[in-house]
Short mmCIF file of C-alpha atoms in Angstrom, two decimals:
data_model
loop_
_atom_site.label_atom_id
_atom_site.label_comp_id
_atom_site.label_asym_id
_atom_site.label_seq_id
_atom_site.Cartn_x
_atom_site.Cartn_y
_atom_site.Cartn_z
CA MET A 155 15.38 7.56 -39.41
CA ILE A 156 14.35 4.22 -38.46
CA LYS A 157 15.35 1.31 -41.31
CA CYS A 158 14.53 -2.30 -40.41
CA PHE A 159 15.10 -5.09 -42.61
CA LEU A 160 15.50 -8.98 -43.07
CA ASN A 161 18.97 -11.35 -44.96
CA ARG A 162 18.21 -14.23 -46.10
CA VAL A 163 20.64 -17.25 -44.47
CA ASP A 164 20.33 -20.27 -43.72
CA LYS A 165 18.47 -18.89 -40.72
CA MET A 166 16.41 -15.45 -41.25
CA THR A 167 19.63 -12.20 -39.97
CA TYR A 168 17.12 -9.33 -38.67
CA SER A 169 18.44 -5.49 -38.51
CA VAL A 170 17.06 -2.68 -37.15
CA THR A 171 18.45 0.96 -37.82
CA PHE A 172 18.14 4.03 -36.29
CA ASP A 173 18.70 7.46 -34.71
CA ALA A 174 20.58 7.77 -31.72
CA ILE A 175 22.71 9.56 -29.18
CA LYS A 176 25.93 8.58 -27.47
CA VAL A 177 25.89 9.43 -23.73
CA SER A 178 29.25 8.67 -21.47
CA GLN A 179 28.35 8.30 -17.90
CA PRO A 180 30.97 6.60 -15.09
CA VAL A 181 29.41 3.60 -15.61
CA GLY A 182 30.33 4.23 -19.18
CA ASP A 183 28.84 4.70 -22.66
CA PHE A 184 25.62 3.53 -23.49
CA TYR A 185 22.72 4.56 -26.21
CA CYS A 186 20.05 6.22 -26.19
CA GLY A 187 17.30 6.61 -29.56
CA VAL A 188 14.12 5.70 -30.34
CA MET A 189 12.79 1.98 -31.78
CA LYS A 190 9.19 0.57 -32.90
CA ALA A 191 7.03 -1.50 -30.15
CA SER A 192 7.40 -4.33 -32.35
CA ASP A 193 11.39 -3.76 -32.82
CA VAL A 194 12.21 -3.90 -29.00
CA THR A 195 9.70 -6.79 -28.65
CA ARG A 196 10.91 -8.93 -31.72
CA ILE A 197 14.94 -8.61 -30.26
CA SER A 198 14.60 -8.68 -26.46
CA GLU A 199 14.02 -10.75 -24.24
CA ALA A 200 14.14 -11.68 -20.07
CA ASP A 201 17.13 -13.82 -20.40
CA VAL A 202 17.13 -15.49 -17.03
CA ARG A 203 18.58 -18.10 -19.17
CA LYS A 204 22.53 -16.10 -19.12
CA ILE A 205 22.16 -15.09 -16.03
CA GLN A 206 21.21 -18.28 -13.57
CA HIS A 207 23.81 -19.20 -12.93
CA ASP A 208 25.92 -16.34 -11.59
CA ASP A 209 25.66 -15.39 -8.96
CA VAL A 210 25.49 -12.16 -9.10
CA GLY A 211 22.41 -12.82 -10.94
CA LYS A 212 20.65 -14.91 -8.47
CA TYR A 213 21.50 -13.08 -6.41
CA LEU A 214 19.42 -9.89 -7.38
CA GLY A 215 17.33 -11.85 -8.97
CA ILE A 216 17.58 -9.33 -12.32
CA GLN A 217 15.65 -10.36 -14.73
CA ARG A 218 11.64 -11.10 -12.18
CA GLU A 219 8.96 -13.54 -13.19
CA LEU A 220 6.01 -11.78 -15.71
CA LYS A 221 2.75 -11.36 -13.37
CA PRO A 222 0.40 -12.19 -15.62
CA ASP A 223 -2.73 -10.20 -14.39
CA ARG A 224 0.70 -6.53 -14.24
CA VAL A 225 0.91 -7.51 -18.13
CA LYS A 226 -2.79 -7.66 -18.47
CA LYS A 227 -3.45 -4.55 -16.52
CA ILE A 228 -0.93 -3.00 -19.26
CA SER A 229 -1.73 -4.14 -22.43
CA PHE A 230 -4.63 -2.95 -21.78
CA TYR A 231 -3.52 0.18 -20.90
CA ILE A 232 -1.36 0.55 -23.60
CA LYS A 233 -5.02 0.62 -25.76
CA GLY A 234 -6.22 3.42 -24.54
CA ILE A 235 -6.93 7.51 -25.56
CA ASP A 236 -3.97 8.46 -23.93
CA ALA A 237 -1.10 5.76 -23.57
CA THR A 238 2.52 6.86 -22.84
CA PHE A 239 5.63 5.44 -21.38
CA PRO A 240 7.91 8.60 -21.75
CA SER A 241 10.93 6.49 -19.40
CA SER A 242 12.99 4.21 -21.09
CA ILE A 243 13.11 0.41 -22.15
CA ILE A 244 16.67 -0.72 -20.62
CA LEU A 245 18.37 -3.33 -23.20
CA SER A 246 21.39 -5.12 -22.92
CA ILE A 247 23.34 -5.93 -25.80
CA ASN A 248 26.81 -8.20 -26.95
CA GLU A 249 29.22 -5.97 -29.09
CA GLU A 250 28.77 -8.18 -31.76
CA ASN A 251 25.05 -7.66 -32.29
CA VAL A 252 26.22 -3.64 -32.54
CA SER A 253 27.34 -1.42 -35.15
CA TRP A 254 27.76 2.65 -33.57
CA ASP A 255 28.57 5.15 -36.36
CA GLU A 256 29.78 8.50 -35.81
CA SER A 257 29.40 10.08 -38.91
CA SER A 258 25.86 9.35 -39.37
CA LYS A 259 24.86 9.42 -35.51
CA SER A 260 22.90 6.30 -36.31
CA ILE A 261 23.12 2.28 -34.26
CA THR A 262 22.71 0.15 -36.20
CA LEU A 263 21.28 -3.50 -34.10
CA THR A 264 22.19 -7.53 -36.11
CA SER A 265 21.27 -10.47 -35.31
CA ASN A 266 24.30 -12.55 -36.51
CA GLU A 267 23.50 -15.74 -39.05
CA GLY A 268 22.28 -18.67 -37.33
CA GLU A 269 20.66 -17.51 -33.96
CA ASP A 270 17.64 -16.19 -33.08
CA ASP A 271 16.78 -12.41 -33.02
CA LYS A 272 16.64 -12.44 -29.65
CA ILE A 273 19.54 -10.42 -29.44
CA ALA A 274 18.97 -8.22 -26.44
CA SER A 275 19.08 -8.78 -22.45
CA ILE A 276 15.85 -6.52 -20.84
CA LEU A 277 17.45 -4.65 -17.62
CA ASP A 278 14.34 -2.86 -16.99
CA GLY A 279 10.46 -2.29 -19.36
CA GLN A 280 10.19 -6.20 -19.01
CA HIS A 281 6.60 -5.91 -17.85
CA ARG A 282 5.41 -2.79 -20.12
CA LEU A 283 6.78 -4.80 -23.40
CA ALA A 284 5.58 -7.82 -22.46
CA GLY A 285 2.11 -5.64 -22.96
CA PHE A 286 2.35 -4.93 -26.71
CA ASN A 287 0.93 -7.61 -28.82
CA GLU A 288 -0.35 -7.38 -32.82
CA SER A 289 -3.26 -5.40 -31.51
CA ASN A 290 -1.27 -2.55 -29.92
CA PHE A 291 1.82 -2.40 -31.66
CA GLU A 292 -0.12 0.80 -33.70
CA PHE A 293 -2.18 4.01 -32.25
CA GLU A 294 -4.87 5.22 -34.25
CA ASN A 295 -4.71 9.54 -34.68
CA PRO A 296 -7.36 12.08 -34.55
CA ASP A 297 -7.58 11.58 -38.33
CA GLY A 298 -8.08 8.36 -38.24
CA SER A 299 -4.59 7.03 -39.96
CA THR A 300 -2.81 4.48 -37.85
CA SER A 301 1.55 5.17 -35.97
CA PRO A 302 3.50 2.86 -34.83
CA PHE A 303 3.74 3.34 -31.12
CA GLN A 304 7.41 3.98 -30.28
CA LEU A 305 9.48 3.48 -27.35
CA LEU A 306 12.50 5.30 -25.72
CA VAL A 307 15.27 2.90 -25.55
CA THR A 308 18.34 2.78 -23.55
CA ILE A 309 21.14 0.68 -24.87
CA PHE A 310 24.19 -0.69 -23.05
CA VAL A 311 26.48 -2.01 -25.12
CA GLY A 312 28.90 -5.73 -23.69
CA ALA A 313 27.78 -5.00 -20.64
CA ASP A 314 29.58 -7.99 -17.84
CA VAL A 315 26.01 -9.47 -15.36
CA SER A 316 27.74 -7.15 -12.56
CA THR A 317 27.07 -4.36 -14.28
CA GLN A 318 23.17 -5.44 -15.24
CA ALA A 319 23.11 -5.91 -11.92
CA GLY A 320 24.30 -2.54 -10.83
CA ILE A 321 21.57 -1.12 -13.19
CA PHE A 322 18.90 -2.87 -13.13
CA ALA A 323 19.26 -2.71 -8.96
CA THR A 324 19.59 1.52 -10.00
CA VAL A 325 16.30 1.53 -11.51
CA ASN A 326 14.65 -0.77 -9.62
CA LEU A 327 15.00 -0.72 -5.89
CA ALA A 328 15.26 2.91 -5.34
CA GLN A 329 11.91 3.26 -6.64
CA THR A 330 9.06 5.21 -5.00
CA LYS A 331 5.23 4.04 -5.33
CA VAL A 332 3.87 7.18 -6.32
CA ASN A 333 0.85 7.55 -3.33
CA LYS A 334 -2.70 6.71 -4.31
CA SER A 335 -3.85 10.07 -2.61
CA LEU A 336 -2.24 12.26 -4.53
CA VAL A 337 -3.11 10.46 -7.91
CA TYR A 338 -6.18 10.82 -7.21
CA ASP A 339 -5.83 14.65 -6.59
CA LEU A 340 -4.27 15.10 -10.08
CA GLN A 341 -7.40 13.74 -11.16
CA ALA A 342 -8.79 16.99 -11.49
CA LEU A 343 -6.39 18.84 -13.37
CA ALA A 344 -7.46 16.32 -16.86
CA GLU A 345 -9.33 18.36 -19.11
CA ALA A 346 -11.77 14.43 -19.50
CA ARG A 347 -14.59 13.95 -17.32
CA SER A 348 -13.68 10.64 -15.53
CA PRO A 349 -14.79 8.81 -12.32
CA GLU A 350 -12.23 8.99 -10.76
CA ARG A 351 -12.52 12.79 -11.28
CA THR A 352 -16.00 12.28 -10.61
CA CYS A 353 -15.10 11.16 -7.11
CA HIS A 354 -11.54 13.45 -5.93
CA ASP A 355 -14.39 16.48 -6.72
CA ILE A 356 -16.81 14.55 -4.62
CA ALA A 357 -14.13 14.13 -1.67
CA VAL A 358 -13.04 18.07 -2.00
CA ILE A 359 -16.56 19.33 -1.76
CA LEU A 360 -17.48 16.84 1.22
CA ASN A 361 -14.56 17.68 2.93
CA ALA A 362 -14.68 21.39 2.87
CA GLU A 363 -18.20 21.40 3.58
CA VAL A 364 -17.93 22.51 7.20
CA LYS A 365 -21.22 21.06 7.88
CA SER A 366 -20.73 17.59 6.12
CA PRO A 367 -19.52 14.63 7.95
CA PHE A 368 -16.12 14.67 6.55
CA TYR A 369 -15.24 18.51 7.35
CA ARG A 370 -11.65 18.14 6.87
CA SER A 371 -11.06 14.42 7.23
CA ILE A 372 -9.83 13.14 4.52
CA LYS A 373 -6.59 12.82 3.51
CA ARG A 374 -6.29 14.39 0.25
CA LEU A 375 -2.88 14.16 -0.80
CA GLY A 376 -2.49 10.46 1.63
CA VAL A 377 -0.41 11.96 4.67
CA ALA A 378 -1.61 14.49 7.33
CA THR A 379 -2.49 18.04 6.05
CA PRO A 380 -0.09 20.66 7.77
CA GLY A 381 -2.43 22.69 10.63
CA VAL A 382 -5.55 20.26 10.26
CA LYS A 383 -5.89 17.77 13.56
CA GLY A 384 -7.23 14.20 13.16
CA GLU A 385 -7.91 13.08 9.64
CA PHE A 386 -9.01 9.89 9.43
CA LEU A 387 -9.24 8.87 5.68
CA THR A 388 -6.79 8.70 2.98
CA GLN A 389 -8.39 10.24 -0.33
CA ALA A 390 -7.34 7.09 -1.90
CA THR A 391 -9.74 4.98 0.42
CA PHE A 392 -12.73 7.43 -0.40
CA VAL A 393 -12.46 7.64 -4.34
CA GLU A 394 -11.79 3.69 -4.68
CA ASN A 395 -14.91 3.12 -2.33
CA VAL A 396 -16.96 5.30 -4.67
CA VAL A 397 -16.13 4.65 -7.73
CA LYS A 398 -17.17 0.89 -7.71
CA LEU A 399 -20.96 2.80 -7.29
CA ILE A 400 -20.41 4.44 -11.14
CA SER A 401 -17.82 2.00 -13.45
CA PRO A 402 -17.22 -0.97 -13.44
CA ASP A 403 -14.33 -0.09 -15.78
CA PRO A 404 -13.20 3.07 -15.06
CA LYS A 405 -10.23 4.04 -17.61
CA ALA A 406 -13.35 2.73 -20.47
CA ASP A 407 -15.36 5.76 -19.36
CA ARG A 408 -12.01 7.93 -18.42
CA ASP A 409 -11.53 7.03 -22.45
CA HIS A 410 -14.06 7.36 -24.03
CA PHE A 411 -15.06 11.08 -22.57
CA LEU A 412 -11.63 11.45 -23.71
CA ALA A 413 -12.15 10.37 -27.69
CA GLU A 414 -15.40 12.78 -27.43
CA SER A 415 -12.86 15.56 -26.78
CA LYS A 416 -9.36 14.36 -28.30
CA PHE A 417 -11.25 13.16 -32.21
CA TRP A 418 -14.76 14.46 -31.91
CA ARG A 419 -16.78 11.67 -31.75
CA LYS A 420 -19.22 9.70 -29.32
CA ASN A 421 -18.85 5.73 -29.08
CA GLU A 422 -21.38 4.15 -26.86
CA LEU A 423 -20.89 4.01 -23.14
CA SER A 424 -21.58 0.13 -22.13
CA HIS A 425 -22.75 -1.51 -18.75
CA LEU A 426 -25.93 0.27 -18.89
CA ASP A 427 -28.41 -2.51 -19.28
CA ARG A 428 -30.05 -3.25 -16.09
CA ALA A 429 -27.84 -5.54 -14.24
CA SER A 430 -24.58 -3.74 -14.87
CA LEU A 431 -26.80 -0.16 -13.04
CA GLU A 432 -28.76 -2.00 -10.05
CA LYS A 433 -25.07 -2.79 -9.51
CA HIS A 434 -23.43 0.33 -10.30
CA PHE A 435 -26.16 2.54 -9.22
CA PHE A 436 -25.12 6.40 -9.44
CA ARG A 437 -23.57 5.02 -13.14
CA LYS A 438 -26.67 6.54 -14.94
CA ALA A 439 -26.51 10.18 -12.60
CA PHE A 440 -22.64 10.32 -13.80
CA ILE A 441 -23.44 9.28 -17.50
CA LYS A 442 -25.77 12.52 -17.38
CA ASP A 443 -23.33 15.16 -15.07
CA LYS A 444 -25.07 15.17 -12.23
CA ASP A 445 -22.88 14.89 -9.65
CA GLU A 446 -24.78 16.54 -6.92
CA VAL A 447 -26.74 12.81 -7.59
CA ILE A 448 -24.38 11.34 -5.96
CA ALA A 449 -22.63 13.91 -4.00
CA SER A 450 -26.14 14.40 -1.87
CA ASN A 451 -26.75 10.53 -1.30
CA LEU A 452 -23.45 9.81 0.68
CA LEU A 453 -23.44 13.27 2.41
CA ASN A 454 -27.08 12.50 3.49
CA PHE A 455 -25.98 8.63 4.74
CA PHE A 456 -22.43 9.77 6.30
CA ASP A 457 -24.71 12.47 7.93
CA ALA A 458 -27.21 9.63 9.51
CA VAL A 459 -23.92 7.87 10.68
CA ARG A 460 -23.22 10.52 12.11
CA GLN A 461 -26.07 10.77 14.19
CA LYS A 462 -26.58 7.05 14.72
CA TRP A 463 -23.06 6.72 16.66
CA PRO A 464 -21.76 10.44 17.16
CA ILE A 465 -18.82 9.03 19.46
CA ALA A 466 -16.83 6.11 17.16
CA TRP A 467 -17.96 8.49 14.12
CA SER A 468 -15.54 11.36 15.47
CA LYS A 469 -12.50 12.48 13.70
CA GLY A 470 -10.74 12.82 17.30
CA GLU A 471 -11.97 9.63 18.62
CA LYS A 472 -8.84 7.44 17.99
CA ARG A 473 -9.91 3.71 18.91
CA SER A 474 -12.95 3.84 17.07
CA SER A 475 -12.48 1.27 13.90
CA LEU A 476 -15.98 2.92 12.14
CA ASN A 477 -13.85 5.82 11.47
CA LYS A 478 -11.20 4.10 10.13
CA ALA A 479 -10.79 3.11 6.61
CA ILE A 480 -12.20 -0.55 7.42
CA GLY A 481 -15.34 1.37 8.59
CA PHE A 482 -15.32 2.84 5.85
CA ASN A 483 -15.33 -0.20 3.44
CA ALA A 484 -17.96 -0.99 5.85
CA LEU A 485 -20.77 1.18 5.89
CA VAL A 486 -20.06 2.27 1.86
CA ARG A 487 -21.81 -2.00 1.38
CA VAL A 488 -24.59 -0.70 4.28
CA PHE A 489 -25.36 2.01 2.40
CA LYS A 490 -25.49 0.46 -0.74
CA ASP A 491 -28.07 -1.81 1.25
CA LEU A 492 -30.00 0.63 2.26
CA TYR A 493 -29.75 3.30 -1.13
CA LYS A 494 -31.40 -0.23 -3.04
CA ILE A 495 -34.03 -0.69 -0.48
CA GLU A 496 -35.17 2.89 -1.12
CA ASN A 497 -34.71 3.02 -4.25
CA SER A 498 -36.02 -0.59 -5.93
CA SER A 499 -37.19 1.08 -8.54
CA PHE A 500 -33.35 2.37 -9.29
CA GLU A 501 -34.72 6.36 -10.49
CA TRP A 502 -31.16 7.18 -11.19
CA ASP A 503 -32.06 10.67 -9.56
CA LYS A 504 -32.91 10.12 -6.69
CA VAL A 505 -31.86 11.80 -3.52
CA ILE A 506 -33.21 9.62 0.35
CA SER A 507 -33.19 11.72 2.67
CA CYS A 508 -30.52 11.63 5.80
CA GLU A 509 -33.85 10.63 7.37
CA ARG A 510 -34.97 7.84 5.87
CA PHE A 511 -31.54 6.27 6.24
CA LEU A 512 -31.44 7.43 10.23
CA ASP A 513 -34.59 5.55 10.27
CA HIS A 514 -32.71 2.03 8.76
CA LEU A 515 -30.05 2.65 10.85
CA SER A 516 -31.95 3.11 14.56
CA LYS A 517 -33.27 0.21 14.46
CA CYS A 518 -29.62 -0.92 15.06
CA GLU A 519 -28.74 -1.73 18.04
CA LEU A 520 -24.77 -1.99 18.45
CA ASP A 521 -23.80 1.39 20.44
CA ASP A 522 -20.27 3.57 20.32
CA GLN A 523 -18.61 1.33 22.55
CA PHE A 524 -18.80 -1.37 19.86
CA PHE A 525 -16.93 0.51 17.21
CA LEU A 526 -14.38 1.35 20.02
CA GLU A 527 -13.65 -2.14 21.39
CA LEU A 528 -13.17 -3.76 18.21
CA ASP A 529 -10.01 -4.20 17.26
CA PRO A 530 -9.04 -2.13 14.40
CA THR A 531 -7.76 -5.08 11.89
CA SER A 532 -8.53 -5.82 8.50
CA ARG A 533 -10.88 -8.70 8.46
CA SER A 534 -13.26 -6.16 11.52
CA SER A 535 -14.49 -4.25 7.82
CA LYS A 536 -16.78 -7.82 7.38
CA VAL A 537 -17.88 -7.27 11.09
CA ILE A 538 -19.12 -4.12 11.34
CA TYR A 539 -21.20 -4.79 7.96
CA ASP A 540 -22.53 -8.03 9.50
CA SER A 541 -23.20 -6.71 12.54
CA ILE A 542 -24.94 -3.73 11.36
CA LYS A 543 -26.27 -5.45 8.22
CA LYS A 544 -28.29 -8.54 10.84
CA TYR A 545 -30.46 -5.24 11.53
CA TYR A 546 -32.65 -4.39 8.26
CA GLY A 547 -31.44 -7.29 6.03
#
């Protein structure tokens, strides 16, 4: 149950009531419930003013500056077909603004006469909340109706600044960033088609095929596979490079196919103009569910690379910069150039042979030693690309 009402006073007073549960832990009592995203954003703020003169607050930086790029990405994510925030927004509210009804197990949050609605300080979730606005407070259901986006909230009442700082540190400083390769590996479990899932599937195939230049060379979970030696490329590096050949907006494509399965409707895919297809030349193959076209072209090109530089590409050669992420990044750029040369008419299903790729690479006078002597730093990726390109560009 969520009730929201406004009382007319000298300044509008805002009040919201919702079901909640009371939780007792060593830190003290707090309350958990469900609120509309619109209500949470209305009553809360990252109130730096409350703590900027407090040494604890200044030292821990309880409220961090919002990152516009991150807020923009979250706002876009909220509009997705399967957007979700399963973890709580954590708020701190003064006792005078909170009323707990033990009999009905409900909590009421109210702004006092003469004060604005911002009665809650955000301890965790400020970027998530900043991503909400009038365009995404509601979402569409499969039957076409709309529902308010709801959020789990955890409310600490009357917590002093040092307690707030401790909660902030516990929630944020102990978090472990999820390995990107693991995230891409989990794409295999997705029901809907997506550029990331396609690239993951291709990585798995090329990693498992004995004759592949990537045979047992891709770290599926981003870390070394037990019992396998010499893996030189993470799945994240592979997927993030190849997905750029398919889509300028992987999430929008994923939402398209997810909408088909969830809403039983077909939306028009975007970025099908010639300029987009010339840049993302595997886009049509992906849309037509012909992933083998993508895999075959990649297999043939990197087989040509292996034949041209067998030592530098070898998984056992640790000195090489070619068989590392920087080398792979550069080689994908070379692949794009050569594919366009061989397929100037941009036939979506054309597969370039290993021999044709090798014809181009054979003109390059660089030998294996060049890659063994090149420092494996991030800037070396451009050096590799430029050094190869001058022989065909």
